[in-house]
One Martini backbone bead per residue (centre of mass of N, CA, C, O) as a GRO file, in nm:
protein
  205
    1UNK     BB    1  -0.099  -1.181  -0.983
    2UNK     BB    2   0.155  -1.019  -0.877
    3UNK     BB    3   0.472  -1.057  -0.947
    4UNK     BB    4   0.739  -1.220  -0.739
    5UNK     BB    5   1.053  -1.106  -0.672
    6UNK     BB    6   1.375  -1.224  -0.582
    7UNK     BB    7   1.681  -1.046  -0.443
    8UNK     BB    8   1.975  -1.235  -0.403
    9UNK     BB    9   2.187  -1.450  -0.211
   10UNK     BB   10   2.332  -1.736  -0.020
   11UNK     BB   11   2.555  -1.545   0.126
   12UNK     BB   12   2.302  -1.386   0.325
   13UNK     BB   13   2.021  -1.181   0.405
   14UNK     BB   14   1.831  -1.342   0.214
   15UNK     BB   15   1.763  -1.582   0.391
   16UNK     BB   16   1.538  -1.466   0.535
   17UNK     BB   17   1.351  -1.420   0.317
   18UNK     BB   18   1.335  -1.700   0.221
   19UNK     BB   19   1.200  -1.797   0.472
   20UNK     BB   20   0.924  -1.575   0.448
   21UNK     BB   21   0.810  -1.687   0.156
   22UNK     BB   22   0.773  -1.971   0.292
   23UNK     BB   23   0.539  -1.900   0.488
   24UNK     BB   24   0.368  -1.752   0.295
   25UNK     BB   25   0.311  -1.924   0.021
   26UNK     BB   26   0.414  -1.758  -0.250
   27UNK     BB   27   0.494  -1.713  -0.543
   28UNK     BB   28   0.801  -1.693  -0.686
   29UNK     BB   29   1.109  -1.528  -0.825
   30UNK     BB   30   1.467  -1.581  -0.846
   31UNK     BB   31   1.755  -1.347  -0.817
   32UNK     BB   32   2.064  -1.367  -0.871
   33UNK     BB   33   2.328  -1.228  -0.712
   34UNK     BB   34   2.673  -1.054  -0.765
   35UNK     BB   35   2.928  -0.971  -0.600
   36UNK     BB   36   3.061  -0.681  -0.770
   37UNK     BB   37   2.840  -0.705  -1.024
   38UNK     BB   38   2.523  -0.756  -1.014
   39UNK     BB   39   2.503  -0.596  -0.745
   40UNK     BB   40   2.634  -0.274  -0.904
   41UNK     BB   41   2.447  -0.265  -1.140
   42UNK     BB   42   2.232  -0.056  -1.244
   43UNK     BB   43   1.989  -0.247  -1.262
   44UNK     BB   44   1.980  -0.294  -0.965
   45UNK     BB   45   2.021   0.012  -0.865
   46UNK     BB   46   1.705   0.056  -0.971
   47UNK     BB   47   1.638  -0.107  -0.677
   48UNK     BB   48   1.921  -0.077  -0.517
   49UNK     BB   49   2.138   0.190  -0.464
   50UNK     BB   50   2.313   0.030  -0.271
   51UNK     BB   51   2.394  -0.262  -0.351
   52UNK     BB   52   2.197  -0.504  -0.218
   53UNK     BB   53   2.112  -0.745  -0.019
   54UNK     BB   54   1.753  -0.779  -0.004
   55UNK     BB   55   1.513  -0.787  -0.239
   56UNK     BB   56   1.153  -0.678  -0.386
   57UNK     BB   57   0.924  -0.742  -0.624
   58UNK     BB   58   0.544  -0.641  -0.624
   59UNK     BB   59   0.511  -0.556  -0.886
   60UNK     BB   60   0.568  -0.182  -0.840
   61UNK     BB   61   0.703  -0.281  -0.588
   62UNK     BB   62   0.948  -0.214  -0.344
   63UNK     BB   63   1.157  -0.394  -0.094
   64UNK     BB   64   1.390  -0.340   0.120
   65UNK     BB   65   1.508  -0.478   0.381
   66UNK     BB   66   1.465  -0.721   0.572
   67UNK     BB   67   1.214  -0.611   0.788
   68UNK     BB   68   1.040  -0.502   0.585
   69UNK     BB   69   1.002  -0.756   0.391
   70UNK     BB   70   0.839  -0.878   0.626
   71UNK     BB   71   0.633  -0.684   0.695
   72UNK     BB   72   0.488  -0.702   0.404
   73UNK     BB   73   0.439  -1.014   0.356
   74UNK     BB   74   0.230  -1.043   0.611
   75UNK     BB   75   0.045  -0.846   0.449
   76UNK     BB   76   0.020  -0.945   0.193
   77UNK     BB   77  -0.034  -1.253   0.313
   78UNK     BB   78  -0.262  -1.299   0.546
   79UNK     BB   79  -0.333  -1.617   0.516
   80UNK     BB   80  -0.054  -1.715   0.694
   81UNK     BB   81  -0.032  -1.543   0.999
   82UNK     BB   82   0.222  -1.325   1.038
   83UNK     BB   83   0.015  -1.125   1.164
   84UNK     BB   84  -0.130  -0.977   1.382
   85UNK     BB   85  -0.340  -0.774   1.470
   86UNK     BB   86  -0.326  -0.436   1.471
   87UNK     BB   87  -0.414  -0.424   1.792
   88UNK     BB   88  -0.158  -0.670   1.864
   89UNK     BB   89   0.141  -0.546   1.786
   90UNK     BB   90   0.332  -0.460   1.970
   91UNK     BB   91   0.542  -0.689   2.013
   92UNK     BB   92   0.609  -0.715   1.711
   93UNK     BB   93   0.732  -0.445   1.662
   94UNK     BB   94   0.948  -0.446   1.876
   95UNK     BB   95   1.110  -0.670   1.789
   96UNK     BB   96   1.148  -0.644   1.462
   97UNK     BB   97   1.344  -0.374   1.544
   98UNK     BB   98   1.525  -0.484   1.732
   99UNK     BB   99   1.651  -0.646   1.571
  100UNK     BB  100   1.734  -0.412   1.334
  101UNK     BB  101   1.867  -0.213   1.559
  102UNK     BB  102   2.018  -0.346   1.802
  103UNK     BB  103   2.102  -0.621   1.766
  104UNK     BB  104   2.291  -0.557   1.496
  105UNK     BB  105   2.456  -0.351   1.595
  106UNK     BB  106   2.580  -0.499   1.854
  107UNK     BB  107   2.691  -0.697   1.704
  108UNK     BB  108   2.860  -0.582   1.462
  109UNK     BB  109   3.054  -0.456   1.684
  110UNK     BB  110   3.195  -0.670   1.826
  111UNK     BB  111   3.274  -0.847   1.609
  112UNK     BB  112   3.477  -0.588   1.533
  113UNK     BB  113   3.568  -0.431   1.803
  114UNK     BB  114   3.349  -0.227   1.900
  115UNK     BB  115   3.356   0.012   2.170
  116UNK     BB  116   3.139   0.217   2.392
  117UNK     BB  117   3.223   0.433   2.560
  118UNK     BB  118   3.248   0.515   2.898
  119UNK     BB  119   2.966   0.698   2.918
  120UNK     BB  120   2.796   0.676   2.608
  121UNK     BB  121   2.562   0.434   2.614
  122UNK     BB  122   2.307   0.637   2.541
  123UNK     BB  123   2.406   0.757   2.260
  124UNK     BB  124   2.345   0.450   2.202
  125UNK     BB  125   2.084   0.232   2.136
  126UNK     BB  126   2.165  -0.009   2.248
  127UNK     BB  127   2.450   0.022   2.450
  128UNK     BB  128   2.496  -0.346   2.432
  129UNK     BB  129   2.512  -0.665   2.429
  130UNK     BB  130   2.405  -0.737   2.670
  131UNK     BB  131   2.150  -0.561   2.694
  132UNK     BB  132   2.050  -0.711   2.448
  133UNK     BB  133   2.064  -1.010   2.578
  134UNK     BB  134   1.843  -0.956   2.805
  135UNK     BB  135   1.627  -0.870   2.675
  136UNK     BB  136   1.589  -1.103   2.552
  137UNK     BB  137   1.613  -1.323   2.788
  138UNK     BB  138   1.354  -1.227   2.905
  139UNK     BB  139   1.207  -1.257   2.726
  140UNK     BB  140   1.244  -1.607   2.619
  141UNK     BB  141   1.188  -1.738   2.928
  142UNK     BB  142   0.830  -1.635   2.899
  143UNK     BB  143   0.847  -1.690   2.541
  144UNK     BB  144   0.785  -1.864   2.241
  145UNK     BB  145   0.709  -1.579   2.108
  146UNK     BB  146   0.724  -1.227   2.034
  147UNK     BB  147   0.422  -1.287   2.023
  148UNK     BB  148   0.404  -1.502   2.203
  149UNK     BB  149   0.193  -1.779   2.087
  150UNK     BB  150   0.264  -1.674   1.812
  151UNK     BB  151   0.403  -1.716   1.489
  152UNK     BB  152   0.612  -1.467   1.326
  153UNK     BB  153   0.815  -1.220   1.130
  154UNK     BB  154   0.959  -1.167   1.352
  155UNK     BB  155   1.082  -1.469   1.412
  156UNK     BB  156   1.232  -1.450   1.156
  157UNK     BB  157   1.435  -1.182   1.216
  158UNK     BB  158   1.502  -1.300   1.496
  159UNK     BB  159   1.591  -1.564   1.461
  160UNK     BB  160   1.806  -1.521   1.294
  161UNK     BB  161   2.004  -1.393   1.435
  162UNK     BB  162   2.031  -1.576   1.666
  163UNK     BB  163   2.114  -1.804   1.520
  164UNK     BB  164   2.365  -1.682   1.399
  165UNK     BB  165   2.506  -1.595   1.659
  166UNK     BB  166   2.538  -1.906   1.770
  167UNK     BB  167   2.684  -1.985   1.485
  168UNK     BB  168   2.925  -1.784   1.531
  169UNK     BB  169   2.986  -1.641   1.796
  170UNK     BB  170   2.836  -1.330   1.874
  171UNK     BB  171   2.657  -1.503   2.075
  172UNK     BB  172   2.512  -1.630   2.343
  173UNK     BB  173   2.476  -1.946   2.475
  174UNK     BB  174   2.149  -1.928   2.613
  175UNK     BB  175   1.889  -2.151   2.695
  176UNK     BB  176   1.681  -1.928   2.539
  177UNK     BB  177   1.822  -1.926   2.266
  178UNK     BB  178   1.821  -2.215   2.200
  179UNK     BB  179   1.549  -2.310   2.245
  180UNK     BB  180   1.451  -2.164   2.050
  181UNK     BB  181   1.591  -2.215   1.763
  182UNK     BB  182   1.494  -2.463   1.764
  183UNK     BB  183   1.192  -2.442   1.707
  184UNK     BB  184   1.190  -2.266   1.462
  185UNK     BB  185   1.430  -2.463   1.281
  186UNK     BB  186   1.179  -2.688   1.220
  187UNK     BB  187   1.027  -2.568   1.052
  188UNK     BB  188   0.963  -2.617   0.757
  189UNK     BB  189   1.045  -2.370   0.583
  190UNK     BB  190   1.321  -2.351   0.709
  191UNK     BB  191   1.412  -2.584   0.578
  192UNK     BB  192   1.339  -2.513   0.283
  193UNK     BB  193   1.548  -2.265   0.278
  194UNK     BB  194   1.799  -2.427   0.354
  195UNK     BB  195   1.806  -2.603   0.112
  196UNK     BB  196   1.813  -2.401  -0.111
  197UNK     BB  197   2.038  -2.231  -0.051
  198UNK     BB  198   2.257  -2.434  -0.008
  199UNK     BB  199   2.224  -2.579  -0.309
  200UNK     BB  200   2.332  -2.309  -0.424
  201UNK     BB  201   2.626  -2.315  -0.311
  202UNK     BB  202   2.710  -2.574  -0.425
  203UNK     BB  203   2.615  -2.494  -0.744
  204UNK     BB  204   2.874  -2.266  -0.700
  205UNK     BB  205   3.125  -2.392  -0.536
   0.00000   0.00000   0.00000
């Protein structure tokens, strides 16, 4: 089996990422890497150019972004069931991409306090964090999970996000946003994650 390398801080989204692998259930070996000095080395950037994590590299393969990189894991381990059959995939997909396009750009855009002019909205594809949270509030007050029925990589990474949301007031605190992050949070794999995360930070000081 080809070596899956993670590369990763605990205080990023990397997060994100080392819960996708807890799901995946493949081993891998974590490197640890430090904002403004190995995370901008030479060394780094011969696998994310950008210097910045999470990355990972599976054998010859390298694979940067959260959204790609649980893309990807979802379908290298394919018997974990984290991606519907590829006929099925329509809500998976937009909801995946929904998280990393649209709900980014609008939560970090509220967050910094940048708002879109006035009749300018159709120009940003987010349009407004309200419109990203309604989309969102409309599919999780009537589905338990991204793709329907099953527990899927779209909810490691829009999941992620919404829980970020709620735990730092960048996101309205929905009914249906509380109650899915509570679902999802239980997951063991979840729990697995904020362990190991939580653990390297306190031994990180």
């Amino acid at each position: 089996m080809a070596e899956l390398v993670f590369y990763t801080h605990p205080m990023s989204r990397g997060r994100i990422v080392r819960w996708m692998l807890e799901e995946a259930g493949a081993p891998y070996r974590t490197e640890l890497l430090e904002y403004g000095t190995t995370m901008k080395a030479d060394a780094y950037r011969a696998i994310n150019p950008m210097g910045k994590v999470p990355a990972i590299r599976h054998g010859d393969t390298i694979v940067t972004e959260g959204a790609a990189i649980c893309a990807y894991l979802a379908d290298a381990f394919p018997d974990a069931g984290l991606a519907p059959p590829p006929a099925a995939r329509g809500d998976y997909y937009r909801w995946l991409f929904f998280a990393a396009g649209p709900v980014e750009q609008a939560v970090v855009n509220a967050s910094m306090g940048f708002t879109v002019p006035q009749g300018k909205e159709l120009a940003a594809g987010w349009g407004s964090l309200d419109a990203v949270c309604d989309a969102l509030d409309g599919w999780l007050a009537t589905h338990d999970y991204f793709a329907g029925d099953r527990f899927t990589a779209a909810d490691v990474y829009a999941g992620a996000q919404i829980g970020w949301g709620l735990q730092f007031g960048t996101m309205p605190a929905r009914p249906s946003f509380a109650a899915y992050v509570a679902r999802i949070d239980a997951r063991p794999a979840a729990i697995r994650a904020r362990e190991i995360d939580d653990g390297l930070m306190a031994a990180a000081g």
